[in-house]
XYZ file of C-alpha atoms in Angstrom:
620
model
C 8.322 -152.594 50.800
C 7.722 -152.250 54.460
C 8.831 -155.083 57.008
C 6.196 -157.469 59.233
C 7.023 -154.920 61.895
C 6.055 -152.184 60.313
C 3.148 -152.950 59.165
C 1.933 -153.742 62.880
C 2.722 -150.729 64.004
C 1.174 -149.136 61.228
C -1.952 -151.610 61.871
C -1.770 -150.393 65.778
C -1.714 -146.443 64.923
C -4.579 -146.817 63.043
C -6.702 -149.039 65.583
C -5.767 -147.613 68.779
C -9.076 -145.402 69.326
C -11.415 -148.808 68.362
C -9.299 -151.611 70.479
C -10.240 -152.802 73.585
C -7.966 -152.458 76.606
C -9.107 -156.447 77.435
C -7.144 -156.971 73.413
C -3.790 -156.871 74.990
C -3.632 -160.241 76.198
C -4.078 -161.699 72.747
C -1.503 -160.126 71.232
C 2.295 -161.009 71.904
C 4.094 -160.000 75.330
C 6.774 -157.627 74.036
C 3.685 -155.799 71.709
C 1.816 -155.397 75.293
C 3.435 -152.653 77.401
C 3.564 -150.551 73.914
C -0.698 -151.362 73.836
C -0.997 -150.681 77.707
C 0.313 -147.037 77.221
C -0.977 -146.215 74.180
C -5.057 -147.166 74.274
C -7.224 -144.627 75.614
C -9.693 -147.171 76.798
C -7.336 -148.462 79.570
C -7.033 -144.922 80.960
C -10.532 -144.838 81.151
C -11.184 -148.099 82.763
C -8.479 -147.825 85.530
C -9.085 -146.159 88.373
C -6.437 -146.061 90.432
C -4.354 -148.211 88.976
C -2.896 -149.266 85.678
C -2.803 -152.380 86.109
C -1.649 -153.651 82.367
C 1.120 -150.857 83.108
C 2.272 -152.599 85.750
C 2.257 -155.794 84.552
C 3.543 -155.593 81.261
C 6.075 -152.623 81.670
C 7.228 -152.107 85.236
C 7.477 -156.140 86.227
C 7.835 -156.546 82.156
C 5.855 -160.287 82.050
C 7.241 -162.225 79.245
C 6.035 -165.235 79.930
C 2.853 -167.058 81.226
C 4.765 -168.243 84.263
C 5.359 -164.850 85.230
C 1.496 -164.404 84.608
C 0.293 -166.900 86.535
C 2.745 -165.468 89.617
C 1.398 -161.872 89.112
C -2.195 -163.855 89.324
C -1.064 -164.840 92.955
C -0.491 -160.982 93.513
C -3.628 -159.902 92.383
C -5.509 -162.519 94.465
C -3.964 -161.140 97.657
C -4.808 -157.458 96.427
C -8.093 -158.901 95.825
C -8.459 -159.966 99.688
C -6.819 -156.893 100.812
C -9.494 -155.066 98.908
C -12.864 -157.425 100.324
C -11.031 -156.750 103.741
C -11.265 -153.050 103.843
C -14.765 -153.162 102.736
C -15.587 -154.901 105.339
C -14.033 -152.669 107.506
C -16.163 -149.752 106.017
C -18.940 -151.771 106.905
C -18.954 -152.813 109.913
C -17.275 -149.740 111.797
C -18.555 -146.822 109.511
C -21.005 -147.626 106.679
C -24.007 -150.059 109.058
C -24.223 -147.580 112.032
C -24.307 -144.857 109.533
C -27.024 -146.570 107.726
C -29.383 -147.642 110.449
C -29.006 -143.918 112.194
C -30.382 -142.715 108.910
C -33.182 -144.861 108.626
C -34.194 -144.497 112.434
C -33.979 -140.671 111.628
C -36.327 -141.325 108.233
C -38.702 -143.263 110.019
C -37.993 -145.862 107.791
C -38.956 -149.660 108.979
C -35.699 -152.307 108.972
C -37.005 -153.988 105.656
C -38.009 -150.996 103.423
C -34.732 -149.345 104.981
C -32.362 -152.513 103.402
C -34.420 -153.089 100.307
C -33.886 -148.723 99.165
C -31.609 -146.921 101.103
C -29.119 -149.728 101.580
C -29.666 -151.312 98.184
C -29.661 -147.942 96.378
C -25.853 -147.312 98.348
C -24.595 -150.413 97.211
C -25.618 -150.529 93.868
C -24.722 -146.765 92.962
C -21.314 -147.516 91.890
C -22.370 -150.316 89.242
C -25.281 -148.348 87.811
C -22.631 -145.288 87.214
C -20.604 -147.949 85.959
C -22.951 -148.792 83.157
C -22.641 -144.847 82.265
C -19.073 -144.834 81.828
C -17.129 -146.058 78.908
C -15.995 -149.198 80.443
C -18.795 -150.871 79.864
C -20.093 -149.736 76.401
C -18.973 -152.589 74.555
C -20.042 -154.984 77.513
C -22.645 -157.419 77.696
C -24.517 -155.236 79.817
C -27.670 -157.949 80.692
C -25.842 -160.632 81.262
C -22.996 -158.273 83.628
C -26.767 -156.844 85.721
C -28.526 -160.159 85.684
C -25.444 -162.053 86.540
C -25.114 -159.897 89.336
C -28.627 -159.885 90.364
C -28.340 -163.647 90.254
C -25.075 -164.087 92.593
C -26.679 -161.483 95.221
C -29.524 -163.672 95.342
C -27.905 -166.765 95.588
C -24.250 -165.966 97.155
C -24.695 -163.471 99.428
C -28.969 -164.823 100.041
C -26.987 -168.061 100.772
C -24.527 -166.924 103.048
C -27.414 -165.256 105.128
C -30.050 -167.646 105.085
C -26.998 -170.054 106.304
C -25.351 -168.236 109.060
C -28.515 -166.127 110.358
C -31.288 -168.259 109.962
C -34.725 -165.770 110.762
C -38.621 -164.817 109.974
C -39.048 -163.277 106.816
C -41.388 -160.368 106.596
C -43.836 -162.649 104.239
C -46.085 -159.897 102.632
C -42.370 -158.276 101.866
C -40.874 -161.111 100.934
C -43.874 -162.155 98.244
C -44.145 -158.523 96.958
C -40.535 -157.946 96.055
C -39.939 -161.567 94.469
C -42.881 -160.762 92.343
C -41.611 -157.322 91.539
C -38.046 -158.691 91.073
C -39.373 -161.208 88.443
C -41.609 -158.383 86.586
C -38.601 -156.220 86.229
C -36.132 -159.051 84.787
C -39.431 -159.757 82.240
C -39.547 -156.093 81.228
C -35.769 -155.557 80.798
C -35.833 -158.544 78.290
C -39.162 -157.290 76.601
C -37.138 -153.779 76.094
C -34.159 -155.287 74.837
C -35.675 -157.554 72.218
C -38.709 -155.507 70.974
C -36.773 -153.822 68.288
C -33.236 -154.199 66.974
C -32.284 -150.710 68.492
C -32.960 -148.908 71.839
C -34.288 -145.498 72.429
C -33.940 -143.408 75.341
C -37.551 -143.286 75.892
C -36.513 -147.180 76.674
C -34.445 -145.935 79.730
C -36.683 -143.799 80.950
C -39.292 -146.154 81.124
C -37.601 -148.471 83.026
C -36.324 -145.667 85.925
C -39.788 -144.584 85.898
C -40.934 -148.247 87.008
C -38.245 -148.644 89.652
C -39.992 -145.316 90.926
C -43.305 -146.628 91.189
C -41.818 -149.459 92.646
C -40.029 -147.557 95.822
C -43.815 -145.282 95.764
C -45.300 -148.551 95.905
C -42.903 -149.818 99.352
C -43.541 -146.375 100.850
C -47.097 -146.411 100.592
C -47.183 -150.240 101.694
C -45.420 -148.816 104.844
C -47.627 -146.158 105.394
C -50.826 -148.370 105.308
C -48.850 -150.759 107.948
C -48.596 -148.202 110.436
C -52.360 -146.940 109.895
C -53.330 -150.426 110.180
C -51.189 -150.841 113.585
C -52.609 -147.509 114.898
C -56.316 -148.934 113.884
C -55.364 -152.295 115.969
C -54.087 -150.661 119.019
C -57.128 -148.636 118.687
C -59.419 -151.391 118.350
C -57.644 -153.691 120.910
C -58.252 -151.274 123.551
C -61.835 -150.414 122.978
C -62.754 -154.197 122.971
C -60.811 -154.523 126.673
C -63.488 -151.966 127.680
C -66.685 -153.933 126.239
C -68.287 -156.998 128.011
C -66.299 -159.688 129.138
C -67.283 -163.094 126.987
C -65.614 -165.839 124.923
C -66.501 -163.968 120.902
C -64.592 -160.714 122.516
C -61.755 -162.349 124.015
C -61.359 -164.756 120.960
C -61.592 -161.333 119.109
C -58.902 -159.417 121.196
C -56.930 -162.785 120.394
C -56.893 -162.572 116.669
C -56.630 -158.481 116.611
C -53.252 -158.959 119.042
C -51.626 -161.885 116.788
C -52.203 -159.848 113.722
C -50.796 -156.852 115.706
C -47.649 -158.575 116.940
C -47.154 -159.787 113.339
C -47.122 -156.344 111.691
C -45.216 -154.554 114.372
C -42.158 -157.273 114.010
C -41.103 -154.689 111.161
C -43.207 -151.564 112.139
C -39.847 -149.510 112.955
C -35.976 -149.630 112.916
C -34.771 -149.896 116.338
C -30.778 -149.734 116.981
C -29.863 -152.814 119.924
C -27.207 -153.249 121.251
C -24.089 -155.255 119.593
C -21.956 -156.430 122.263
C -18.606 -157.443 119.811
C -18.391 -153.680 118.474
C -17.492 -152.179 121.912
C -13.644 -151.188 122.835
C -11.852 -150.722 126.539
C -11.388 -146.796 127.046
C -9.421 -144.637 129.191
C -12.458 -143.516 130.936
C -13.146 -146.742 132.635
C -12.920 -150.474 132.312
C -15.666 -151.245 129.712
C -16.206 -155.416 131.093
C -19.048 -155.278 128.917
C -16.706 -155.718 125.656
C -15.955 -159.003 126.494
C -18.126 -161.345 124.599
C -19.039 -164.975 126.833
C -17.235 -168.131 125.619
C -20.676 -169.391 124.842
C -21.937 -166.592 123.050
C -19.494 -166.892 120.607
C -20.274 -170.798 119.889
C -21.560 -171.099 116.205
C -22.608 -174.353 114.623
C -21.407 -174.862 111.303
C -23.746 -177.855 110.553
C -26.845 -178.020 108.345
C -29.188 -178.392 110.963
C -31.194 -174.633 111.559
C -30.656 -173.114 115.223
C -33.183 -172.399 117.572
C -33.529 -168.189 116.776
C -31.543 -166.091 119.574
C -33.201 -163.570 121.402
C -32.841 -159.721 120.468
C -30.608 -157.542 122.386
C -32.367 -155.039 124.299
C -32.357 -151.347 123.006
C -30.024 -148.423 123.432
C -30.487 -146.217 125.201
C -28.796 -143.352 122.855
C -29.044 -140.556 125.588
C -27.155 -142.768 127.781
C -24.718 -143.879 125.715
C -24.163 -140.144 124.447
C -23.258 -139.073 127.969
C -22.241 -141.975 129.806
C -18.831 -140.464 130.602
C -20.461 -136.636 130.814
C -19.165 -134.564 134.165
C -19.794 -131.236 134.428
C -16.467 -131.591 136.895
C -14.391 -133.043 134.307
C -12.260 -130.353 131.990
C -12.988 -129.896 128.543
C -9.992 -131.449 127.073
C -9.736 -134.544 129.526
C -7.622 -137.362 128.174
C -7.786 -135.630 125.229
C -4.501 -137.149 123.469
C -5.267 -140.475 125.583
C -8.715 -140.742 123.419
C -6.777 -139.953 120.518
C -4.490 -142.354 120.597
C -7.459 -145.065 121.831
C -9.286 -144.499 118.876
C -6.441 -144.505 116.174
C -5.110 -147.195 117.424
C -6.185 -150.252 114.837
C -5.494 -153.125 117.581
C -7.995 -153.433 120.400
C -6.053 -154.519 123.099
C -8.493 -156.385 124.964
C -8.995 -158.735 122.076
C -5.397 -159.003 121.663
C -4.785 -160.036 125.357
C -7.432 -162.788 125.184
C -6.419 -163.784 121.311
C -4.115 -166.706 120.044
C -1.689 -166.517 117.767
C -3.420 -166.957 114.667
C -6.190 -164.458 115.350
C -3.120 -161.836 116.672
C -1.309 -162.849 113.350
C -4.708 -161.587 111.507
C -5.458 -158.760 113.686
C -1.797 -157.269 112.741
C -2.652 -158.133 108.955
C -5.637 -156.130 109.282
C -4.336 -153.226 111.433
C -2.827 -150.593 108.426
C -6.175 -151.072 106.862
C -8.040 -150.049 109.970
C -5.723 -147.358 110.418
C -6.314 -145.874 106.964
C -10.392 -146.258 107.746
C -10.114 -144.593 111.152
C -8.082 -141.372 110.139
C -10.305 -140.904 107.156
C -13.702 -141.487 108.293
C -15.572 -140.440 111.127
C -17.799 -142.400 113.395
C -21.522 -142.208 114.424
C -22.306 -145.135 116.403
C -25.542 -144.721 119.047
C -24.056 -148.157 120.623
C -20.286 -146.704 121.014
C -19.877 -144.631 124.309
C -20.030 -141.478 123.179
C -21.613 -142.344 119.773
C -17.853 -142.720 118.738
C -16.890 -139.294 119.206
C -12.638 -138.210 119.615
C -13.049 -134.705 120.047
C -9.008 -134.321 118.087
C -9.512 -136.907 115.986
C -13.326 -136.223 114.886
C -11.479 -132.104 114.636
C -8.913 -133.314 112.026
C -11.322 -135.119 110.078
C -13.306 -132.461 109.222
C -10.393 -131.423 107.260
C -8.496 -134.764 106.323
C -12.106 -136.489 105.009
C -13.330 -133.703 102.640
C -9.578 -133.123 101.509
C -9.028 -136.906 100.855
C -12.345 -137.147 98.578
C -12.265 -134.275 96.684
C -8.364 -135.430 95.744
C -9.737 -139.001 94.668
C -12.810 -137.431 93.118
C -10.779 -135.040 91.088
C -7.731 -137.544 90.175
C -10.301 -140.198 88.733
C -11.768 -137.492 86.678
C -8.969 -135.805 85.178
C -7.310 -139.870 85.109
C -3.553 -139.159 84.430
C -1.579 -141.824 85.210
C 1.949 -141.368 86.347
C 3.625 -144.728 85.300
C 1.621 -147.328 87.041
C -0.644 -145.341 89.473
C -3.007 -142.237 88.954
C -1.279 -139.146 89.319
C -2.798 -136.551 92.251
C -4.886 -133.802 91.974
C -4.780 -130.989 94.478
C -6.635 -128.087 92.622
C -10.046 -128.166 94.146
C -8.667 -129.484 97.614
C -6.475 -127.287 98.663
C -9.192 -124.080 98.552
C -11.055 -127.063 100.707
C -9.224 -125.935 103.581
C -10.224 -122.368 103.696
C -13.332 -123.975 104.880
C -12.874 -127.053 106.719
C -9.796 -125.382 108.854
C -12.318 -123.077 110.210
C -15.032 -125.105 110.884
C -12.208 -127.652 112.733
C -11.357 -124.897 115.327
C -14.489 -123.632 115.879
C -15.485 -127.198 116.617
C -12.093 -127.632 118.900
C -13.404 -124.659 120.522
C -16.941 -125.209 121.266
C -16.675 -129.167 121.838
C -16.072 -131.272 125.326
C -14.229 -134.245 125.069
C -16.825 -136.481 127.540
C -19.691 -135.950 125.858
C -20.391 -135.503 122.075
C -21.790 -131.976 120.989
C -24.919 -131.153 119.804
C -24.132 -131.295 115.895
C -22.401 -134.462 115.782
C -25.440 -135.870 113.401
C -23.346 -133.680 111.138
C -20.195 -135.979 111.190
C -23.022 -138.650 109.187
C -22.347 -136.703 105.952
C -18.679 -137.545 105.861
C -18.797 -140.487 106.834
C -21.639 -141.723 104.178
C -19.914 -139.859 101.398
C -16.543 -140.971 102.221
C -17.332 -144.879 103.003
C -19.860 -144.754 99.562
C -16.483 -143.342 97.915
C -14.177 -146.034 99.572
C -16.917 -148.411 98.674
C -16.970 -147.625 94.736
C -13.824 -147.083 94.064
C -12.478 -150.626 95.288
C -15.618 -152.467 93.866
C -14.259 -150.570 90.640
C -10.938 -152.394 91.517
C -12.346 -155.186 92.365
C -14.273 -156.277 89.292
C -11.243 -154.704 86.872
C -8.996 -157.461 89.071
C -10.900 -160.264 88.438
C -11.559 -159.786 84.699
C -7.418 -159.856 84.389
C -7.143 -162.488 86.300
C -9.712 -164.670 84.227
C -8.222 -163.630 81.174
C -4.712 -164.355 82.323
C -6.116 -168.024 82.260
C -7.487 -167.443 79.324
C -11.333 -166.803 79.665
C -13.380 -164.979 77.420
C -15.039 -162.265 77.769
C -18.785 -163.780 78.072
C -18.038 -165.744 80.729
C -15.726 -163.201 82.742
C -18.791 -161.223 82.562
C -20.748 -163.576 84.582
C -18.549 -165.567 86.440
C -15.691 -163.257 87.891
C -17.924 -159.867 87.034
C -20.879 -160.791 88.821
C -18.972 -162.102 91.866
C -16.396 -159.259 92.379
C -20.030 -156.647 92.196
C -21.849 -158.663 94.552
C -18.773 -159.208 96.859
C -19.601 -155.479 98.645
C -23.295 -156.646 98.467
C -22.495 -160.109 100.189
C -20.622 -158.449 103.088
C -23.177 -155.941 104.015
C -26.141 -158.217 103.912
C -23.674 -160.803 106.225
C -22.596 -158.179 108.461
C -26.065 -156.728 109.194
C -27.970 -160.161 109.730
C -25.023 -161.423 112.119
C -25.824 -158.114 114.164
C -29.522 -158.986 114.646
C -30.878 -156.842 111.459
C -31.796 -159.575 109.204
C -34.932 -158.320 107.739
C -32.520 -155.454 106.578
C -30.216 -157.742 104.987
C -33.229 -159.423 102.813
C -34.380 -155.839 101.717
C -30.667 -155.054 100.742
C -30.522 -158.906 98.562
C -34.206 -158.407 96.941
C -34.326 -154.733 96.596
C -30.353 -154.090 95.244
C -31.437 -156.551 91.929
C -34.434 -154.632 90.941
C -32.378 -151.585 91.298
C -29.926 -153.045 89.830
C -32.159 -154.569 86.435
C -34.000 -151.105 86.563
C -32.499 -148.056 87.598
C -29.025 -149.315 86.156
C -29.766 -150.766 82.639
C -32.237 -147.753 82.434
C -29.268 -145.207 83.055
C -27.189 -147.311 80.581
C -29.474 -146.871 77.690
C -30.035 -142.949 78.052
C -26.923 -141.880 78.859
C -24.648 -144.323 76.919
C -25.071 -143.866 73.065
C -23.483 -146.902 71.887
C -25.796 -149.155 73.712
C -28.691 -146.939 71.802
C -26.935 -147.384 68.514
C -25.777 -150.951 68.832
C -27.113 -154.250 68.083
C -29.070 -155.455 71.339
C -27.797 -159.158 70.435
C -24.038 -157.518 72.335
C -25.850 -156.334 75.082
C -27.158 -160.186 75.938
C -23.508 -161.912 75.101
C -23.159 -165.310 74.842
C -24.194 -166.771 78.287
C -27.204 -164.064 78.378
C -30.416 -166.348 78.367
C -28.427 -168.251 80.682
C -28.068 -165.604 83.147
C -32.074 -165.334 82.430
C -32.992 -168.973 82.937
C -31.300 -169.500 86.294
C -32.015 -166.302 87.413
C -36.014 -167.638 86.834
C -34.939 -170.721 88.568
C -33.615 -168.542 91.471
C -36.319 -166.749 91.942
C -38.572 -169.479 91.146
C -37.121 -171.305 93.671
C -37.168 -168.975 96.404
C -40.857 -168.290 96.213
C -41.760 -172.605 96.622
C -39.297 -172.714 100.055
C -40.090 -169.525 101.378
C -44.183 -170.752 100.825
C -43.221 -174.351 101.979
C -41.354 -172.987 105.268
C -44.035 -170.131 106.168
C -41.278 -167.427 105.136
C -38.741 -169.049 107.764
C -35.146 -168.590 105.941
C -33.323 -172.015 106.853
C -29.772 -173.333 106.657
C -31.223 -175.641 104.416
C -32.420 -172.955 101.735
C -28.953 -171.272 101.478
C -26.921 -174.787 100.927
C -29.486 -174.926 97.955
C -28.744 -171.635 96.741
C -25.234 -172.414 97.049
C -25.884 -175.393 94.818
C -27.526 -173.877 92.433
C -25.129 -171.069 91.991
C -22.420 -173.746 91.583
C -24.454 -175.862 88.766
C -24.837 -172.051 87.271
C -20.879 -172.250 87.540
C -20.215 -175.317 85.844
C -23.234 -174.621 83.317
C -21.197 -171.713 82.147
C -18.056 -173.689 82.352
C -19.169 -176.178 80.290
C -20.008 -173.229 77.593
C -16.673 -171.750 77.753
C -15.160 -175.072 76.906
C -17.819 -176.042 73.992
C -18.742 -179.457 76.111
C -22.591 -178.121 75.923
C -24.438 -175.408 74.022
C -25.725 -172.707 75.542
C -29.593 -171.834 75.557
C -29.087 -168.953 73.140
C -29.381 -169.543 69.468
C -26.184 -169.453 67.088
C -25.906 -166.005 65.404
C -26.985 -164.970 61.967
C -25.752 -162.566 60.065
C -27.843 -161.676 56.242
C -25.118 -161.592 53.921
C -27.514 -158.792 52.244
């Protein structure tokens, strides 16, 4: 007769392959660390680290006191995490990004709403390919998401960076947003299975959608071409008051379209460092420029700062009397260094406190990735810095690449792969000295475009991988308190995936490019509702097979309700305020994101219903 014991572990054996990794925190805490090294399905949703490992064997949490301390922990991590991203951001991934799109000929809007909202949704639409998230309520995890980029991080920029929306834009992509939310659902509940036909009819609409913005561009600049045209054949016909009334009109409507005819890079006076080469007084930023009201009433809008000049920036510091290795460890050690000590010498205590905090972040970023910046003397290059990179970069993502592939864990954290990296250097140690060889040190060389391969592909990696961490973090730390699974999904889900979202769109409107920043909040939801859920159900077979009532969850037509009332929303005060984005309109978006909260709150402690109907099951 076998004991209580045994037949748990018996129970366990046979139930390890079907579990979830989320089960372990509903069974007891000495069963846990035995669960956290034995189910494949944590392997497979840790990246880099094994997290339940840690917790529940290394620290070896008995007790929910020792939880709730670990929960302190994680929140730090968590901050560490939205830190570093915005460190990608702002110093690698938003120059990248707009020297791309000048390159592509793209305008600021249709450049936020695909190439930026493609880059920052990537990692969540491979996401919905990978185990982790076939047994997860898919449409409420991409329309919760959807919903707190529109809201949170549409909020947060319609508060801080109040601007002119590009109204024809604007209208077009709400419309299209709302279509592709009313399709997704249509697919989902026309039959009580999906078929991959279903996926690829919903990729094949996000393509005619990004056809659709490139051929709306295209007619804009025929149509500015036919003004300019126009305008300066009626200067040359009779003078009287139908021609200048005329030449009125034509020049209004011109000025309108050419607001967002083409990306331009200006300058962004808070980026710039002191250097070796000469005293660089235009870092400091004016007392008064860095006022900001934190009131509800909208600003007047600032002017734009004028253009760079990228051939003058390139070879500001160029001499042909100057050696080529001049200053070069001094430059070295100026660009590695994570403290700029300008700030520093006009900082207080707190912000010198922070800057320190923040310093072995920046150092990580700076070694790793390389810099292409048109509004950086120099475009950012360190001839021995920018020379090591070219091996450390390719090196450092082909070992992550290949360690989250093979995922063996070594205790606690993933265990290293150097297979693939180490024949790396047979080419990137040539290419480094021929580079050394053939490069100046005062002026940037010909192929330093080049350099914007790395430093996408490594700040995209950067990017995905602690999103990944992100969003595993906050779905331990709501079921530490107890949450389920529904309303992790799209509470603490949907936050941690828009987080990366939230502080691109921020960091790009506070820099002057806000009609990029409402591309990247409209455009990353229909790729996300798309593009994602379409990759989902043709590459994930248990989303095919499975009952489509698992892919809503519980708070699903929740998620699709407010998301209407989002996007309802948007389209009556964008109309009412002639497509001018107030302080106003983001305090309501914040509101309504917090009623979304407590809706969902309410759920998850059965004080309301929720606007799905109970579940039936035929006992036939």
């Amino acid at each position: 007769m076998h004991s209580e014991n045994d037949d748990n572990e018996t129970f366990y054996a046979m139930n390890y392959h079907q579990m979830s990794c989320f089960g372990i925190m509903e069974v007891d805490y000495e069963d846990r660390c035995m669960l956290a090294s034995k189910l494949d399905e944590c392997d497979v949703l840790s990246t880099m680290v094994h997290y339940f490992v840690l917790l529940y064997c290394d620290l070896n949490i008995q007790s929910k006191l020792a939880e709730l301390c670990a929960l302190f922990f994680i929140l730090v991590v968590i901050f560490a995490l939205m830190v570093t991203i915005s460190i990608v951001v702002e110093s690698h991934f938003s120059p990248m990004l707009k020297i791309i799109s000048m390159k592509m000929g793209l305008s600021e809007y249709v450049a936020g709403s695909m190439l930026l909202a493609i880059g920052n949704s990537m990692p969540d639409a491979l996401a919905n390919m990978l185990p982790v998230r076939s047994e997860a309520p898919m449409y409420s995890i991409s329309i919760g998401n959807s919903l707190a980029i529109v809201l949170v991080a549409g909020g947060m920029v319609w508060y801080l960076k109040p601007f002119k929306m590009n109204p024809h834009s604007t209208l077009r992509d709400l419309l299209v947003l709302m279509l592709a939310c009313e399709t997704l659902t249509f697919v989902l509940l026309r039959h009580e299975r999906l078929y991959a036909r279903d996926g690829i009819y919903l990729i094949c609409g996000y393509c005619v959608y990004v056809l659709v913005s490139i051929s709306d561009l295209i007619v804009v600049r025929k149509t500015v071409k036919s003004l300019r045209l126009q305008i300066s054949e009626a200067i040359l016909s009779p003078e009287s008051e139908e021609r200048n009334a005329q030449i009125g009109r034509m020049r209004y409507t011109l000025s309108e379209l050419e607001q967002d005819h083409q990306l331009s890079i200006h300058r962004h006076r808070g980026r710039r460092r002191s250097s070796s080469w000469r005293l660089s007084s235009e870092s400091e930023i004016p007392h008064s420029a860095r006022r900001f009201s934190y009131g509800f009433t909208t600003p007047r809008p600032k002017p734009t700062n004028p253009e760079v000049d990228f051939e003058a920036t390139r070879t500001i510091l160029h001499s042909d009397q100057n050696s080529r290795n001049l200053f070069l460890f001094a430059d070295f050690w100026e660009t590695v260094l994570p403290l700029d000590l300008e700030r520093w010498a006009f900082s207080g205590y707190c912000r010198r406190f922070l800057m320190i905090l923040k310093a072995p972040l920046e150092l990580f970023c700076t070694i790793f990735l390389p810099i292409v910046d048109y509004e950086r003397d120099k475009h950012g290059w360190s001839k021995l810095l920018n020379c090591i990179q070219i091996i450390t970069c390719p090196a450092f993502m082909i070992i992550l690449l290949e360690s989250i592939i093979v995922s063996k864990f070594t205790g606690w954290f993933i265990q290293m792969q150097y297979t693939y990296a180490m024949w790396s250097l047979c080419i990137t140690v040539p290419l480094a000295l021929f580079t050394f060889m053939h490069s100046r040190t005062d002026v940037p060389p010909p192929y330093h475009l080049l350099f914007l391969a790395l430093n996408a592909a490594g700040s995209l990696l950067i990017m995905a991988i602690f999103a990944a961490e992100l969003e595993f973090l906050c779905c331990i730390g709501g079921l530490i308190l107890y949450l389920s699974e529904a309303f992790v999904a799209v509470t603490f889900r949907s936050l941690a995936g828009s987080i990366s979202d939230m502080i691109v769109a921020v960091s790009l409107a506070m820099e002057g490019y806000e009609q990029m920043a409402l591309g990247a909040i409209l455009g990353a939801p229909i790729f996300n509702i798309m593009s994602g859920m379409g990759l989902a159900i043709l590459f994930q077979e248990t989303v095919r097979h499975g009952s489509t009532f698992f892919l809503f969850g519980k708070l699903g037509e929740n998620c699709y309700i407010f998301f209407y009332l989002a996007l309802v929303s948007m389209l009556c005060w964008t109309l009412t305020f002639n497509f001018f984005a107030r302080r106003s309109a983001g305090v309501f978006s914040f509101i309504l994101y917090a009623v979304f909260i407590m809706y969902s709150a309410f759920v998850e402690w059965n004080v309301v219903h929720e606007f799905s109907k109970d579940s039936y099951i035929d006992p036939k």
